[in-house]
Coordinates of C-alpha atoms in Angstrom, one line a residue:
M1 CA 99.1 136.1 138.2
P2 CA 96.2 137.5 136.1
T3 CA 96.4 137.0 132.3
Y4 CA 97.0 139.8 129.8
E5 CA 93.3 139.7 128.9
E6 CA 92.1 139.9 132.5
T7 CA 94.5 142.8 133.3
L8 CA 93.4 144.7 130.2
L9 CA 89.7 144.2 131.0
A10 CA 90.3 145.5 134.5
F11 CA 92.0 148.6 133.2
C12 CA 89.2 149.3 130.7
Q13 CA 86.7 148.9 133.4
T14 CA 88.4 150.8 136.3
H15 CA 91.4 152.7 135.1
S16 CA 92.8 152.0 138.5
E17 CA 96.4 152.3 139.8
E18 CA 96.2 148.5 140.5
S19 CA 95.5 147.8 136.9
L20 CA 98.4 150.0 135.8
Y21 CA 100.6 148.1 138.2
G22 CA 99.3 145.0 136.5
A23 CA 100.7 146.3 133.2
S24 CA 104.2 146.7 134.7
Q25 CA 103.9 143.1 136.0
L26 CA 103.1 141.9 132.6
S27 CA 106.1 143.8 131.2
A28 CA 108.4 142.1 133.7
G29 CA 106.8 138.7 132.8
F30 CA 107.5 139.3 129.1
I31 CA 111.1 140.1 129.8
H32 CA 111.5 137.0 132.0
E33 CA 110.0 134.8 129.3
G34 CA 112.1 136.3 126.6
F35 CA 109.2 137.6 124.5
G36 CA 110.0 140.1 121.7
P37 CA 108.0 143.2 120.9
D38 CA 106.3 141.4 118.0
E39 CA 105.0 138.7 120.3
I40 CA 103.7 141.2 122.8
V41 CA 101.7 143.1 120.1
S42 CA 100.2 139.8 118.9
I43 CA 99.1 138.9 122.4
H44 CA 97.7 142.4 122.8
F45 CA 95.5 142.3 119.7
D46 CA 94.2 138.9 120.6
A47 CA 93.2 140.2 124.1
V48 CA 91.6 143.3 122.6
R49 CA 89.4 141.2 120.3
H50 CA 88.1 139.2 123.3
V51 CA 87.7 142.2 125.6
A52 CA 85.8 144.3 123.1
A53 CA 83.3 141.4 122.7
D54 CA 82.5 141.4 126.5
D55 CA 78.7 141.6 127.0
T56 CA 79.0 144.2 129.7
F57 CA 80.1 146.8 127.2
T58 CA 77.7 148.9 125.2
I59 CA 78.6 149.9 121.6
P60 CA 79.8 153.4 122.7
D61 CA 81.8 151.6 125.5
R62 CA 83.5 149.4 122.9
V63 CA 84.8 152.4 121.0
R64 CA 86.2 153.7 124.3
V65 CA 87.7 150.3 125.0
L66 CA 89.8 150.5 121.7
N67 CA 91.3 153.8 122.9
D68 CA 91.9 152.4 126.4
A69 CA 93.5 149.3 124.9
H70 CA 96.1 151.4 123.1
Q71 CA 96.9 153.4 126.2
F72 CA 97.3 150.1 128.1
L73 CA 99.7 148.7 125.4
L74 CA 101.7 151.9 125.7
E75 CA 102.0 151.3 129.5
V76 CA 103.1 147.8 128.9
M77 CA 105.7 148.8 126.2
I78 CA 107.0 151.6 128.4
G79 CA 107.6 149.2 131.2
Y80 CA 109.1 146.7 128.7
G81 CA 111.4 149.3 127.2
A82 CA 112.7 150.2 130.7
Q83 CA 113.8 146.6 131.1
Y84 CA 114.8 146.1 127.5
K85 CA 118.5 145.7 128.2
E86 CA 117.6 142.6 130.2
F87 CA 115.7 141.2 127.2
L88 CA 118.8 141.9 125.0
D89 CA 120.9 140.1 127.5
L90 CA 118.6 137.1 127.3
R91 CA 118.9 137.1 123.5
L92 CA 122.6 137.4 123.9
Q93 CA 122.8 134.4 126.2
E94 CA 120.7 132.4 123.8
A95 CA 123.1 133.3 120.9
T96 CA 126.1 132.5 123.0
R97 CA 124.7 129.0 124.0
R98 CA 124.2 128.2 120.3
A99 CA 127.7 129.3 119.3
E100 CA 130.3 126.7 118.5
N101 CA 132.7 128.4 120.9
A102 CA 130.9 128.8 124.2
E103 CA 133.6 131.0 125.7
R104 CA 133.3 134.5 124.2
S105 CA 135.4 137.4 125.1
E106 CA 133.7 140.4 126.8
R107 CA 134.3 142.4 123.7
E108 CA 132.4 140.0 121.5
K109 CA 129.5 140.0 123.9
L110 CA 129.4 143.8 123.7
E111 CA 129.4 143.7 120.0
V112 CA 126.4 141.4 119.8
L113 CA 124.5 143.5 122.3
A114 CA 125.4 146.7 120.5
M115 CA 124.4 145.4 117.1
I116 CA 121.1 144.1 118.3
A117 CA 120.3 147.3 120.2
H118 CA 121.1 149.5 117.2
E119 CA 119.3 147.4 114.5
L120 CA 116.2 146.7 116.5
G121 CA 115.9 150.2 117.9
N122 CA 114.5 151.9 114.7
P123 CA 111.6 149.5 114.1
L124 CA 110.7 149.5 117.8
T125 CA 110.6 153.3 117.8
I126 CA 108.5 153.4 114.7
A127 CA 106.0 150.9 116.1
L128 CA 105.7 152.7 119.4
G129 CA 105.3 156.1 117.6
N130 CA 102.5 154.7 115.4
M131 CA 100.7 153.4 118.5
Q132 CA 100.9 156.8 120.1
I133 CA 99.5 158.4 117.0
A134 CA 96.8 155.7 116.8
A135 CA 95.8 156.5 120.4
R136 CA 95.4 160.2 119.6
H137 CA 93.2 159.3 116.6
L138 CA 91.1 157.2 118.8
E139 CA 90.7 159.9 121.4
A140 CA 89.5 162.2 118.6
A141 CA 87.1 159.4 117.4
D142 CA 88.9 159.3 114.1
I143 CA 89.6 155.7 113.0
S144 CA 90.4 156.4 109.4
M145 CA 94.2 155.9 109.9
I146 CA 94.1 153.2 112.5
R147 CA 94.4 150.3 110.0
T148 CA 97.4 151.9 108.2
L149 CA 99.2 152.7 111.5
I150 CA 98.7 149.2 112.8
S151 CA 99.8 147.7 109.5
D152 CA 103.0 149.8 109.6
S153 CA 103.6 148.8 113.2
R154 CA 103.3 145.1 112.3
D155 CA 105.7 145.5 109.4
A156 CA 108.3 147.1 111.7
L157 CA 107.9 144.5 114.4
D158 CA 108.0 141.6 111.9
S159 CA 111.5 142.7 110.8
L160 CA 112.8 142.5 114.4
A161 CA 112.9 138.7 114.6
H162 CA 114.1 138.3 111.0
L163 CA 117.1 140.6 111.5
T164 CA 118.2 139.4 114.9
G165 CA 119.7 136.2 113.5
Q166 CA 121.5 138.1 110.7
I167 CA 123.0 140.6 113.1
V168 CA 124.3 138.0 115.5
A169 CA 125.9 136.1 112.6
A170 CA 127.5 139.3 111.4
S171 CA 128.9 140.0 114.8
R172 CA 130.8 136.7 114.6
G173 CA 132.2 137.6 111.3
D174 CA 129.9 135.3 109.4
D175 CA 128.2 136.4 106.2
P176 CA 124.5 137.1 106.9
Q177 CA 122.2 134.4 105.6
L178 CA 120.1 136.3 103.0
S179 CA 117.5 135.3 100.4
I180 CA 119.0 136.7 97.2
E181 CA 116.4 136.9 94.4
P182 CA 115.2 139.3 91.7
L183 CA 113.7 142.4 93.4
D184 CA 112.5 145.8 92.3
L185 CA 114.8 148.1 94.3
L186 CA 111.9 150.6 94.6
E187 CA 110.0 148.4 97.0
P188 CA 112.3 148.3 100.0
V189 CA 113.5 151.9 99.2
Q190 CA 109.9 153.2 99.4
K191 CA 109.4 151.4 102.7
A192 CA 112.5 153.1 104.2
I193 CA 111.5 156.5 102.8
A194 CA 108.0 156.2 104.3
W195 CA 109.6 155.7 107.7
A196 CA 112.1 158.5 107.3
T197 CA 109.7 161.1 105.9
K198 CA 108.0 161.6 109.3
A199 CA 111.3 162.0 111.2
A200 CA 112.6 164.5 108.5
A201 CA 109.5 166.6 108.8
E202 CA 109.7 166.8 112.6
K203 CA 113.3 168.1 112.2
Q204 CA 112.3 170.6 109.4
L205 CA 114.3 168.8 106.8
S206 CA 113.2 168.7 103.1
M207 CA 113.2 165.3 101.3
H208 CA 113.9 165.2 97.5
I209 CA 112.8 162.0 95.9
P210 CA 112.9 162.0 92.1
R211 CA 110.0 160.2 90.4
W212 CA 110.7 156.5 89.8
T213 CA 109.0 155.7 86.5
E214 CA 110.4 152.2 85.8
P215 CA 111.3 149.2 87.9
L216 CA 115.0 148.7 88.7
I217 CA 115.4 144.9 89.2
V218 CA 118.4 143.9 91.3
L219 CA 119.6 140.6 92.8
A220 CA 119.2 141.3 96.5
D221 CA 117.4 140.5 99.8
Y222 CA 114.4 142.7 100.6
D223 CA 114.9 143.1 104.3
A224 CA 118.7 143.6 104.0
V225 CA 118.2 146.4 101.4
S226 CA 115.5 148.0 103.6
S227 CA 117.8 147.9 106.6
I228 CA 120.7 149.5 104.7
V229 CA 118.6 152.4 103.3
T230 CA 116.9 152.9 106.6
N231 CA 120.3 153.3 108.3
L232 CA 121.5 155.7 105.6
L233 CA 118.4 157.9 105.9
S234 CA 118.5 157.7 109.7
N235 CA 122.1 159.0 109.7
A236 CA 121.3 161.7 107.2
I237 CA 118.4 163.0 109.4
R238 CA 120.5 162.7 112.6
Y239 CA 123.5 164.7 111.3
T240 CA 121.7 167.3 109.2
P241 CA 120.8 170.5 110.9
A242 CA 117.2 171.9 110.7
G243 CA 116.5 173.6 107.4
G244 CA 118.8 171.2 105.5
S245 CA 117.8 168.7 102.8
I246 CA 118.1 165.0 102.0
S247 CA 117.9 163.4 98.5
V248 CA 117.6 159.9 97.2
T249 CA 118.7 159.1 93.6
H250 CA 119.3 156.0 91.6
C251 CA 120.8 155.0 88.2
H252 CA 122.3 152.1 86.3
D253 CA 126.1 151.7 86.6
G254 CA 127.2 149.0 84.2
A255 CA 126.1 145.7 85.7
M256 CA 125.2 147.4 89.0
A257 CA 122.3 149.5 90.2
A258 CA 123.5 152.6 92.2
L259 CA 121.3 154.2 94.9
S260 CA 122.6 157.3 96.6
V261 CA 121.5 159.1 99.8
A262 CA 122.8 162.6 100.0
D263 CA 122.4 165.2 102.8
T264 CA 123.6 168.8 103.5
G265 CA 124.7 167.9 107.0
I266 CA 128.0 168.2 109.0
G267 CA 130.1 166.1 106.6
M268 CA 133.2 164.1 107.3
S269 CA 136.9 164.6 106.7
A270 CA 139.0 162.2 104.5
E271 CA 140.3 160.5 107.6
E272 CA 136.8 160.0 109.1
Q273 CA 135.6 158.6 105.8
A274 CA 138.4 156.0 105.9
H275 CA 137.0 154.7 109.2
A276 CA 133.3 155.2 108.6
F277 CA 132.5 151.5 108.2
E278 CA 134.5 150.3 111.2
K279 CA 132.7 148.8 114.3
F280 CA 132.0 151.4 117.0
Y281 CA 133.6 154.3 115.0
R282 CA 132.0 157.7 115.4
S283 CA 133.6 160.9 114.2
S284 CA 134.3 163.7 116.6
N285 CA 131.7 166.0 114.8
A286 CA 129.1 163.3 115.1
K287 CA 129.7 162.9 118.8
R288 CA 129.4 166.6 119.4
M289 CA 126.1 166.9 117.4
E290 CA 124.5 163.6 118.7
V291 CA 125.7 162.2 122.0
R292 CA 123.8 158.9 121.5
G293 CA 124.9 156.3 119.1
L294 CA 126.9 153.1 119.1
G295 CA 128.8 153.5 115.8
M296 CA 127.4 150.2 114.4
G297 CA 124.9 151.3 111.8
L298 CA 127.3 151.7 108.9
N299 CA 129.2 148.6 109.8
I300 CA 126.0 146.6 109.6
A301 CA 125.0 148.2 106.4
A302 CA 128.4 147.5 104.8
R303 CA 128.2 143.8 105.8
F304 CA 124.7 143.5 104.3
A305 CA 125.9 145.1 101.1
K306 CA 128.9 142.8 100.8
A307 CA 126.7 139.7 101.5
Q308 CA 124.6 140.7 98.4
R309 CA 127.7 141.0 96.3
G310 CA 127.3 144.8 96.4
E311 CA 129.3 147.6 98.0
L312 CA 128.7 150.7 100.1
S313 CA 130.8 153.8 99.6
V314 CA 130.9 157.4 101.0
E315 CA 131.9 160.8 99.7
S316 CA 131.9 163.8 102.0
S317 CA 133.2 167.2 102.8
I318 CA 133.3 168.9 106.2
G319 CA 130.3 171.3 106.4
Q320 CA 129.1 170.4 102.9
G321 CA 127.3 167.2 103.5
T322 CA 127.7 163.5 102.8
T323 CA 126.6 161.1 100.1
F324 CA 126.5 157.3 100.6
T325 CA 126.1 155.1 97.5
L326 CA 124.9 151.5 97.6
K327 CA 125.6 149.4 94.6
L328 CA 123.8 146.1 94.0
P329 CA 124.0 143.6 91.1
L330 CA 121.4 144.1 88.4
S331 CA 119.4 141.1 87.2
L332 CA 120.1 140.0 83.6
S333 CA 117.1 141.9 82.2
D334 CA 118.2 145.2 83.7
I335 CA 121.8 144.6 82.6
T336 CA 120.5 144.4 79.0
V337 CA 118.5 147.6 79.4
S338 CA 121.6 149.3 80.8
N339 CA 123.9 148.2 78.0
N340 CA 121.3 149.2 75.4
L341 CA 121.2 152.7 76.9
E342 CA 125.0 153.0 76.8
E343 CA 125.1 151.9 73.2
K344 CA 122.4 154.4 72.3
N345 CA 124.4 157.2 74.0
D346 CA 127.6 156.1 72.1
H347 CA 125.8 156.5 68.8
T348 CA 124.5 159.9 69.6
D349 CA 127.9 161.4 70.6

């Protein structure tokens, strides 16, 4: 079977049906070998570097090759996505083999599969979207945004492998293995907001993000916080009709930092709020508005919050919107700042 580099070169030279069929064969091979999206992208960029250096290409040809290469990667990833369930099954089998209890119930297997599919879906969608945008920029001979788009895609794909192990552990009821350390809460929040802003704009939703003038240092795990906030923003966008708004606010709350994501969406009843963080739970309103969804996102987010000695809560009203609040422990320095502010307020009353 031809290598990735050989198949890519053939596509750049001929644009033939045979070379496109070669892309689908590569996708099937990646699935069989158990390669993840991040590994495919790494292989692709290595191949592009070698193909672009081929002596048969003139300088104008090499510019065209970059555009062709992105189209080829899209073909590979489309074929890969069509067989993605098989990839998830392979990962599930691997997780099962490593488990102390080799005999899992069918329900437990479904939970692992559902968690992986949900958590990995957003970064994969972001990466593929960036690649499509990059391809359009290349077609227009505009390379100004290519580096940023590729960097964002790499960040999204890097999180896939890191989060997979955490999700599998959470599905077994284990606490996720996180790296808890002092962290400026703004950093992962900004990352999540950057991803969500494009999706909100496409749905004609306004985003309200107050200016963040000072660091807010918490004891947390960067990737876990990013995952939580991404889930909350994703839900807000999904269940807020066009023309609505989403806001992200933060404050000190004693020894905790509080970050809230509020929307003007469909809202939830008191009964629905009581079940919001349960596995596979989706409210009736949510099912009517958005058919897709596994009901795992909030459960994952709540597990990550608890593993960081924090908490995730919800307040909502039907037809009025929903506010999710994430609380995380402050570092000692920010606890002092918070206490000083409270003392100052007491003296001024």
